[in-house]
Amino acid sequence: MTAKQGGTEPAPPASLSAAAAAPSPLPKLLSALFYGTCSFLIVLVNKTVLTAYRFPSPVFLGIGQMVTTILILYVSKLNKIIHFPDFDKSIPKKLFPLPLIYVGNHISGLISTSKLSLPMFTVLRKFTIPLTLLLEVVVLGKRYPLNIIISVTAIILGAFIAAGSDLTFSLEGYASVLLNDFFTAANGVYTKQKIDPKELGKYGVIFYNACFVVIPTVLICVFTGDFQQATDFKQWTNVLFIFQFLLSCLLGFLLIYSTVLCSHYNSALTTTVVGALKNVSIAYIGMLVGGDYIFSLLNFIGLNICMAGGLTYSFLTIQGLDHPQRFTDEEKALSGTKS
């Protein structure tokens, strides 16, 4: 009796099934571009709101972004546009420690944007990359080939060269952006770990994360006096300011969504490097229009080394080298079928 007569079909080769399960290049590329665009725009808009208009509370702005996220996802769920599970007592355990990481990332990012010039913000944000690489190895058990490590090292080298010539040192700005680097790295790695479609899925992770974070953030805003300062702000009658404040809130949701989407289709390190390349673009713009950048040859050289390393990493990512474990698994599966 043949396998077909017995009612069973021969199993496809493991390499073919693994290749079918791997994401195609187009969603990987589009999700990375979407994340880079959202990340680029929100930094510019936040910089305008917090610096140009001198809005006094980054925390209040962060609350606006969280509330916008909750409303958009909840209305979309009610209209059956998206789906995520209803709340139950297991959800906090499934999410932890993402809410803590998320609020740290959100607030430290807004504070650092307001305290540093765009070029120096760009330089210091590069330290997210080695932290992400380290966390992916420790938390997710990933292994990266030498050429990936070399390209990431080039980005960090450029960051050190540029930072060494900073003429506008700000202790609070440096501390907040380095803290933001750590939270960003942790957020990317743990998001990658939590967005299992069989559990909460990407929409559930975003929605419940924002829900758990918004209440303690509001309390912090009230008790520190930020809420009073924000409500007393005189520009609330300025239509252009209101538009940019609401645009920042919308971009806050889009940034969270694009981060999860990019982490889903790519590695957390890829998401981090896309953000790094975005920051280099912002640095070049900041040199021309920011008004708070002091030109230095070393700083300019460092930024260009960062860009070269990021472009190299992007090329290697397109070649599929940021998923080295996949090739190892295929080889093992093939050797198993031969034995």
XYZ file of C-alpha atoms in Angstrom:
339
model
C 0.000 0.000 0.000
C 1.378 3.436 -0.910
C 1.376 6.393 1.392
C -1.358 8.014 -0.702
C -3.612 4.936 -0.514
C -3.181 4.823 3.231
C -4.665 8.329 3.462
C -1.461 10.173 4.327
C 0.540 12.517 2.171
C 4.334 12.573 2.290
C 5.577 15.485 4.373
C 7.179 18.325 2.414
C 10.899 18.873 2.895
C 11.656 20.824 6.047
C 13.551 23.448 4.063
C 10.471 24.193 1.949
C 8.150 24.507 4.937
C 10.653 26.755 6.704
C 10.964 28.940 3.624
C 7.174 29.187 3.356
C 6.944 30.268 6.997
C 9.595 32.952 6.625
C 8.265 36.441 5.897
C 8.709 37.671 2.318
C 11.026 40.632 1.682
C 8.233 43.090 0.751
C 6.406 43.153 4.138
C 9.796 43.386 5.885
C 10.802 46.368 3.751
C 7.436 48.166 3.925
C 7.115 47.730 7.689
C 10.641 49.106 8.177
C 9.887 52.113 5.939
C 6.586 52.729 7.761
C 8.351 52.676 11.127
C 11.168 54.923 9.905
C 8.712 57.474 8.476
C 6.571 57.601 11.644
C 9.635 57.822 13.855
C 11.084 60.610 11.709
C 7.894 62.696 11.737
C 7.127 62.376 15.441
C 10.570 63.615 16.482
C 10.133 66.739 14.334
C 6.587 67.405 15.596
C 7.504 66.747 19.249
C 10.519 69.028 18.885
C 8.251 71.797 17.603
C 5.648 71.356 20.363
C 8.143 71.091 23.218
C 10.845 73.511 22.036
C 9.410 75.997 19.544
C 6.149 76.474 21.464
C 7.812 75.722 24.836
C 5.029 73.377 25.959
C 5.892 72.746 29.636
C 5.012 69.052 30.073
C 6.409 66.164 27.996
C 4.476 63.831 30.333
C 1.139 65.481 29.445
C 1.959 65.123 25.746
C 2.725 61.453 26.352
C -0.681 61.003 28.032
C -2.337 62.507 24.959
C -0.552 59.952 22.771
C -1.590 57.052 25.027
C -5.250 58.150 25.161
C -5.307 58.498 21.363
C -3.926 54.967 21.033
C -6.566 53.522 23.369
C -9.452 55.315 21.622
C -8.383 54.347 18.087
C -7.922 50.670 18.942
C -11.084 50.405 21.058
C -13.286 52.016 18.384
C -11.668 49.796 15.730
C -12.418 46.714 17.841
C -16.062 47.770 18.362
C -16.450 48.183 14.590
C -14.804 44.771 14.004
C -11.997 46.342 11.984
C -9.429 44.643 14.204
C -9.567 41.912 16.838
C -7.817 41.342 20.141
C -8.928 39.323 23.194
C -11.150 40.789 25.899
C -9.579 41.545 29.245
C -8.986 38.716 31.707
C -6.792 38.312 34.767
C -4.024 36.552 32.820
C -3.290 39.567 30.607
C -1.094 41.530 33.084
C 1.115 38.466 33.509
C 1.333 37.977 29.742
C 2.376 41.603 29.205
C 4.850 42.093 32.052
C 7.360 43.824 31.949
C 6.266 45.691 28.792
C 4.088 48.360 30.522
C 6.971 49.449 32.762
C 9.354 49.529 29.805
C 6.825 51.383 27.656
C 6.224 54.245 30.082
C 9.969 54.631 30.683
C 10.630 54.688 26.946
C 7.817 57.143 26.261
C 8.630 59.719 28.929
C 12.431 59.582 28.641
C 12.131 59.969 24.858
C 10.004 63.094 25.147
C 12.274 64.637 27.789
C 15.451 63.965 25.811
C 13.892 65.457 22.659
C 13.222 68.713 24.505
C 16.654 68.941 26.206
C 19.052 68.248 23.313
C 19.733 69.597 19.849
C 18.578 67.263 17.078
C 22.137 66.316 15.968
C 23.254 65.410 19.511
C 19.974 63.591 20.153
C 20.815 61.583 17.038
C 24.309 60.709 18.203
C 23.348 59.539 21.674
C 20.420 57.473 20.376
C 22.915 55.205 18.589
C 23.735 53.491 21.867
C 20.367 51.742 21.594
C 21.884 49.418 19.006
C 24.479 47.506 21.075
C 21.948 47.277 23.916
C 19.411 45.699 21.538
C 22.028 43.314 20.174
C 22.964 42.256 23.709
C 19.335 41.811 24.834
C 18.445 39.765 21.747
C 21.319 37.414 22.531
C 20.387 37.151 26.237
C 16.555 37.195 26.066
C 15.804 35.687 22.651
C 18.900 33.492 22.288
C 19.786 34.908 18.860
C 23.221 34.712 17.260
C 24.550 37.165 14.677
C 27.279 36.637 12.052
C 30.476 38.678 12.038
C 29.451 41.056 9.222
C 26.334 42.136 11.151
C 28.456 42.812 14.251
C 30.992 44.817 12.186
C 28.267 47.036 10.663
C 26.746 47.696 14.106
C 30.224 48.456 15.484
C 30.691 51.066 12.739
C 27.490 52.794 13.849
C 28.688 52.885 17.449
C 32.173 54.080 16.455
C 30.631 56.960 14.536
C 28.500 57.814 17.581
C 31.575 57.951 19.851
C 33.466 60.166 17.382
C 30.541 62.576 17.090
C 29.842 62.659 20.844
C 33.494 63.441 21.569
C 33.091 66.871 19.970
C 29.871 67.947 21.691
C 30.058 71.644 22.586
C 26.567 71.866 24.136
C 26.783 69.322 26.983
C 23.594 68.870 29.051
C 23.682 66.406 31.952
C 19.892 66.068 32.094
C 19.700 65.638 28.327
C 22.449 63.008 28.279
C 20.952 61.067 31.186
C 17.444 61.035 29.711
C 18.529 59.998 26.209
C 20.790 57.191 27.496
C 17.908 55.980 29.676
C 15.712 56.192 26.590
C 18.259 54.039 24.718
C 17.941 51.288 27.322
C 14.132 51.404 27.346
C 13.970 51.420 23.541
C 16.196 48.355 23.319
C 14.172 46.511 25.973
C 10.878 47.557 24.360
C 11.885 46.187 20.961
C 13.135 42.863 22.321
C 10.230 42.197 24.689
C 7.651 43.322 22.097
C 9.110 40.734 19.722
C 8.672 38.162 22.478
C 5.072 39.144 23.389
C 3.284 39.556 20.015
C 2.401 35.894 19.589
C -0.876 35.837 17.558
C -2.085 32.914 19.698
C -1.853 35.134 22.794
C -2.610 38.871 22.658
C -1.468 39.608 19.105
C -0.004 42.947 18.079
C -3.207 44.944 18.679
C -3.764 43.412 22.108
C -0.195 44.177 23.142
C -0.532 47.832 22.065
C -4.004 48.343 23.608
C -3.439 46.757 27.009
C 0.031 48.242 27.274
C -1.415 51.740 26.877
C -4.298 50.977 29.280
C -1.996 49.792 32.062
C 0.364 52.729 31.605
C -1.999 55.695 31.206
C -3.463 55.743 34.749
C -0.140 55.836 36.691
C 1.201 58.364 34.172
C -1.798 60.645 34.800
C -1.207 60.373 38.557
C 2.472 61.277 38.086
C 1.458 64.232 35.928
C -1.007 65.503 38.584
C 1.242 65.072 41.633
C 4.298 66.675 39.984
C 2.335 69.745 38.923
C 2.752 69.025 35.204
C -1.010 68.775 34.708
C -1.588 72.265 36.097
C 1.214 73.735 33.983
C -0.178 72.070 30.857
C -3.749 73.268 31.411
C -2.524 76.820 32.139
C -0.500 76.899 28.906
C -1.403 80.054 26.974
C -1.100 78.567 23.468
C -4.315 76.499 23.756
C -6.021 79.296 21.831
C -3.490 78.969 19.005
C -5.032 76.826 16.247
C -1.634 75.913 14.782
C -0.355 74.712 18.162
C -3.515 72.636 18.751
C -3.107 71.066 15.310
C 0.504 70.087 16.002
C -0.384 68.796 19.487
C -3.123 66.559 18.012
C -0.779 65.522 15.188
C 1.771 64.454 17.807
C -0.922 62.385 19.548
C -1.852 60.644 16.285
C 1.805 60.051 15.400
C 2.298 58.580 18.881
C -0.214 55.852 18.015
C 1.279 55.311 14.549
C 4.776 55.050 16.021
C 3.699 52.384 18.518
C 1.874 50.436 15.802
C 4.721 50.712 13.300
C 7.245 49.626 15.954
C 5.261 46.469 16.688
C 4.736 45.815 12.973
C 8.434 46.249 12.184
C 9.434 44.023 15.116
C 6.942 41.403 13.898
C 8.306 41.187 10.348
C 11.944 41.897 11.215
C 14.270 41.457 14.152
C 14.262 43.922 17.037
C 17.778 44.930 15.962
C 16.493 45.820 12.492
C 13.830 48.044 14.059
C 16.530 49.729 16.130
C 18.833 50.340 13.154
C 15.967 51.772 11.072
C 15.395 54.218 13.920
C 19.106 55.018 13.956
C 19.129 55.797 10.231
C 16.080 57.999 10.732
C 17.913 59.901 13.452
C 20.870 60.536 11.139
C 18.481 62.072 8.590
C 17.042 64.261 11.361
C 20.577 65.288 12.320
C 21.281 66.580 8.809
C 18.023 68.540 8.879
C 18.881 69.837 12.370
C 22.193 71.168 11.084
C 20.360 73.332 8.567
C 17.142 74.410 10.281
C 17.368 73.566 13.989
C 19.330 76.637 15.066
C 20.873 74.862 18.084
C 23.627 72.857 16.367
C 27.287 73.937 16.562
C 29.185 72.483 13.594
C 32.223 70.322 14.305
C 34.244 68.374 11.759
C 34.521 65.355 14.084
C 30.780 65.413 14.706
C 30.068 65.517 10.970
C 32.532 62.662 10.289
C 30.952 60.592 13.053
C 27.459 61.064 11.640
C 28.630 59.886 8.224
C 30.275 56.786 9.720
C 26.946 56.051 11.442
C 25.116 56.325 8.125
C 27.614 54.043 6.362
C 27.273 51.395 9.069
C 23.476 51.644 8.971
C 23.352 51.283 5.188
C 25.631 48.233 5.390
C 23.377 46.658 7.996
C 20.321 47.414 5.825
C 21.931 45.621 2.872
C 22.743 42.595 5.022
C 19.168 42.574 6.344
C 17.770 42.455 2.810
C 20.028 39.459 2.198
C 18.367 37.722 5.172
C 21.459 37.647 7.347
C 19.665 39.045 10.382
C 17.891 35.676 10.743
C 20.903 33.343 10.951
C 19.124 30.878 13.212
C 16.647 30.073 10.427
C 19.403 28.672 8.210
C 20.733 26.575 11.089
C 17.282 25.105 11.727
C 16.846 24.243 8.044
C 20.184 22.474 7.932
C 19.284 20.453 11.011
C 15.916 19.528 9.538
C 17.505 18.422 6.290
C 20.076 16.294 8.093
C 17.204 14.737 10.082
C 15.329 13.726 6.925
C 18.457 12.144 5.459
C 19.174 10.011 8.511
